[in-house]
């Protein structure tokens, strides 16, 4: 259940809600009543469905009556009937004296012992009176606990409800007595699918870290009550991923009550069997080997008992399979600490001494620090990390630290745990471990590890680059000294983190340290430094050569460096992203996502702009606040390109304060550029020229990172439109001298486009055609459309042929990108060229103002050719919901198909 602003809304219950809605519509329309019985396990959402249908009925003008069965009142005759009908009885004026007497006697208002039939007939007469003013909905929750006298009357009513505009909806557990006596339609309410469970969990707890979400999804197994209650029992740090989750998730009172009654009746032998089976998870204990650890002479009888009670069963592989994962959790929660330690010890003894999985149970059974056990945990954890299991290795190292008698050994293991957690994408956990380490003394031999963990948390979590310049240069000095411990290749990672800080802040000390240690790192690291500091001819070819020569294992180790190099060149290759998928959890996937967002902007995939915002939210949830800031900056590119200055200002208000505090020139300068780009969109060329001049003053050759070389097209555009022709040509000449065209295909195109704008009249048309001929020019959709607009305008003013073709192509691209100010300029040029296709001045596309914001977003995405599934993925909606919105959109726009959407929304 989630809140939709009006009350409880449902997730994943289309079948049930359609059936209930049909019952309401039938009764409201005078076609007669009906009864529905919702059946399902505890916590599956039956009561939530009742709440939903109650809301729907109220909105349709129904009178709603309700009764809820309770275990304490199962012996209270007609108790549930009293709840349901008392309000009607007090207002009734049509009952006969005999009928009133029967009901009042049943409800305890007067003395007497009426027959069940008399009470049922009187109840039917009372409802017949009620439905004369409005249809009635009777809700019966927890039918399995309703007293038998009331159940008899309700069974009578549900057999007769077809005669009246009366809907009866009951809810019962699968094994409740109502299931046997209820003759109405049975609807089995199943657990939620993983997609629906994820949606419910994310809506109720948007702050949950990814690891916490995965754990709760696994434990809840689609049970909505568990999905809502389990996170509520966790500490804030556990929800946000700062603190590791416990071995078992606490159930909370609601869930404990749900299963306590089933567990209280089991024997001691059965309880021990359940506990051992609950702790003996995974393939470690297949083949019934764990049963030998249970002990006792009555294992077979205990197993038969738990199977008969429906709590668990033994599968063909010899593992105990619980009826629901929460039963397993309840079994462990109900056990005492000493019982759990004893069970872990017994399970450990059942495994071979050299079995590494025995170690987990030994650690869980340990009560006091034990160095031998801590050392073995450390070895296994380091081995897991070496195989890519950094997050899992971090947990073992942290457990080893807790078992360490020596404070220095504890700090060493915590330092390793912090680094592994960082590599494994557990950033909040890393930050928490760093704070724990700061509270004590860190041994000098692990100082580089500690410094790396501090910087990692500062950069990614705190958005603070001060520690990078202060700590990492001496760490590089120490790691590259003769005979120094390199901590499993930490040099490359430290170098990358320092390069990242230098790129973002332009700190001169960081650049000097990077240059000083250029010879101590791999070719991939040297190439990354060169891409950001000395871009020019040959850099793209060198990058391709390096990646082609790498093995898959080498790529995994250098993934961050390769992705950052590709980002510098405006050309991250799709196959590089594919090869990086799955590496190092979010740590690498965040880099992949940022590269994709920027490439979507460059390649004109502007329908995916919303992905940037969603990725920002994901990054925030994981604690990667720096990534969240950068995703919002990438989103600002789409806004600036579309001329959406209000949206751009909103993003800038969000990220500028943090970027200013962190001295992130990389972000601050980009924001200045984007403000200038938005000004260009609206024809404010002097303003754009002034803003661009802050980044690249006239007379200064392009230098620095590649993105500054890519400014040439914007710089020349602003100069030409403000009459500064000499400046425009000087900027083109400077970029040519600096070799900007050799940085990447996009740089080559942008420089050729700038040269066309600045060309002298006799050479202009040839210069434009030379720009079109640059290899790959078609892929830079927005930049190419701007070039075509400029070319078409130039041709029109000189009455040359080809103007309309260029302007139409530009117009089509801008409309598809939803870059409205640019599209309007195309329309003005087309009208001036006498193009009958262009909308006349003052005319608008068919009215879309009747659409809601969500309908308009969906319609625009559908107009680009995206499927309902693809739209749903972008907007985090189900394909079914997308289809429902489009069903409303078509009549509002006066169309009947998706093919007509583009034109209806103003496309050409």
Short mmCIF file of N, CA and C in Angstrom, two decimals, residues 35 96 121 150 174 213 217 230 253 346 354 371 415 449 469 480 526 548 572 581 622 644 677 687 728 786 826 839 893:
data_model
loop_
_atom_site.label_atom_id
_atom_site.label_comp_id
_atom_site.label_asym_id
_atom_site.label_seq_id
_atom_site.Cartn_x
_atom_site.Cartn_y
_atom_site.Cartn_z
N UNK A 35 -21.14 -10.83 -3.94
CA UNK A 35 -20.27 -11.04 -2.78
C UNK A 35 -18.94 -11.59 -3.25
N UNK A 96 -40.45 -4.21 11.08
CA UNK A 96 -41.62 -4.60 11.88
C UNK A 96 -41.19 -4.82 13.32
N UNK A 121 -33.24 -12.87 8.54
CA UNK A 121 -34.34 -12.22 7.81
C UNK A 121 -34.45 -10.76 8.21
N UNK A 150 -22.62 -14.70 14.08
CA UNK A 150 -22.57 -13.66 13.05
C UNK A 150 -22.25 -14.27 11.70
N UNK A 174 -6.44 -18.45 4.42
CA UNK A 174 -6.75 -19.58 3.56
C UNK A 174 -7.41 -20.73 4.31
N UNK A 213 17.42 -2.62 0.57
CA UNK A 213 16.25 -2.94 -0.24
C UNK A 213 16.29 -4.41 -0.67
N UNK A 217 13.57 -7.23 0.44
CA UNK A 217 12.81 -7.92 -0.59
C UNK A 217 12.94 -9.43 -0.45
N UNK A 230 9.23 -4.45 8.09
CA UNK A 230 10.64 -4.80 8.33
C UNK A 230 11.55 -3.56 8.37
N UNK A 253 6.60 -5.81 16.34
CA UNK A 253 5.49 -6.44 17.06
C UNK A 253 4.43 -7.03 16.13
N UNK A 346 26.92 -26.07 16.90
CA UNK A 346 26.62 -27.43 16.43
C UNK A 346 26.73 -27.51 14.91
N UNK A 354 38.31 -27.80 7.31
CA UNK A 354 38.86 -26.91 6.28
C UNK A 354 37.77 -26.26 5.43
N UNK A 371 41.80 -14.29 18.53
CA UNK A 371 42.66 -13.87 17.45
C UNK A 371 42.72 -14.89 16.33
N UNK A 415 40.36 -0.82 8.81
CA UNK A 415 40.84 -0.04 7.67
C UNK A 415 40.63 -0.81 6.37
N UNK A 449 46.06 2.94 3.67
CA UNK A 449 44.71 2.43 3.56
C UNK A 449 43.70 3.38 4.19
N UNK A 469 43.97 16.59 -1.71
CA UNK A 469 45.25 17.26 -1.95
C UNK A 469 46.18 17.15 -0.76
N UNK A 480 55.01 4.23 -3.41
CA UNK A 480 55.95 4.01 -4.52
C UNK A 480 57.40 3.95 -4.05
N UNK A 526 48.38 6.87 -17.09
CA UNK A 526 49.10 7.97 -17.77
C UNK A 526 48.25 8.56 -18.88
N UNK A 548 42.14 -2.02 -26.42
CA UNK A 548 42.17 -3.24 -27.24
C UNK A 548 43.19 -4.23 -26.73
N UNK A 572 32.65 7.95 -24.79
CA UNK A 572 32.68 6.64 -24.14
C UNK A 572 32.01 5.60 -25.01
N UNK A 581 29.87 -3.27 -17.10
CA UNK A 581 28.65 -3.59 -16.36
C UNK A 581 28.92 -4.74 -15.39
N UNK A 622 22.12 6.02 -1.98
CA UNK A 622 23.30 5.22 -1.65
C UNK A 622 24.35 6.03 -0.91
N UNK A 644 15.30 25.97 -21.30
CA UNK A 644 14.45 25.97 -20.10
C UNK A 644 15.22 26.66 -18.97
N UNK A 677 24.57 29.01 -22.94
CA UNK A 677 23.89 28.23 -23.97
C UNK A 677 22.39 28.54 -23.96
N UNK A 687 24.60 38.65 -23.89
CA UNK A 687 24.69 37.98 -22.58
C UNK A 687 25.49 36.69 -22.70
N UNK A 728 35.75 36.06 -33.81
CA UNK A 728 35.29 34.72 -34.21
C UNK A 728 36.36 34.00 -35.01
N UNK A 786 21.81 23.00 -34.98
CA UNK A 786 22.20 24.42 -34.88
C UNK A 786 22.97 24.86 -36.13
N UNK A 826 13.61 28.41 -36.18
CA UNK A 826 13.50 27.75 -37.48
C UNK A 826 12.19 28.14 -38.16
N UNK A 839 3.96 26.52 -39.38
CA UNK A 839 2.73 27.07 -38.82
C UNK A 839 2.72 28.57 -38.98
N UNK A 893 -6.70 14.88 -27.32
CA UNK A 893 -6.01 15.47 -28.46
C UNK A 893 -6.78 15.27 -29.76
#
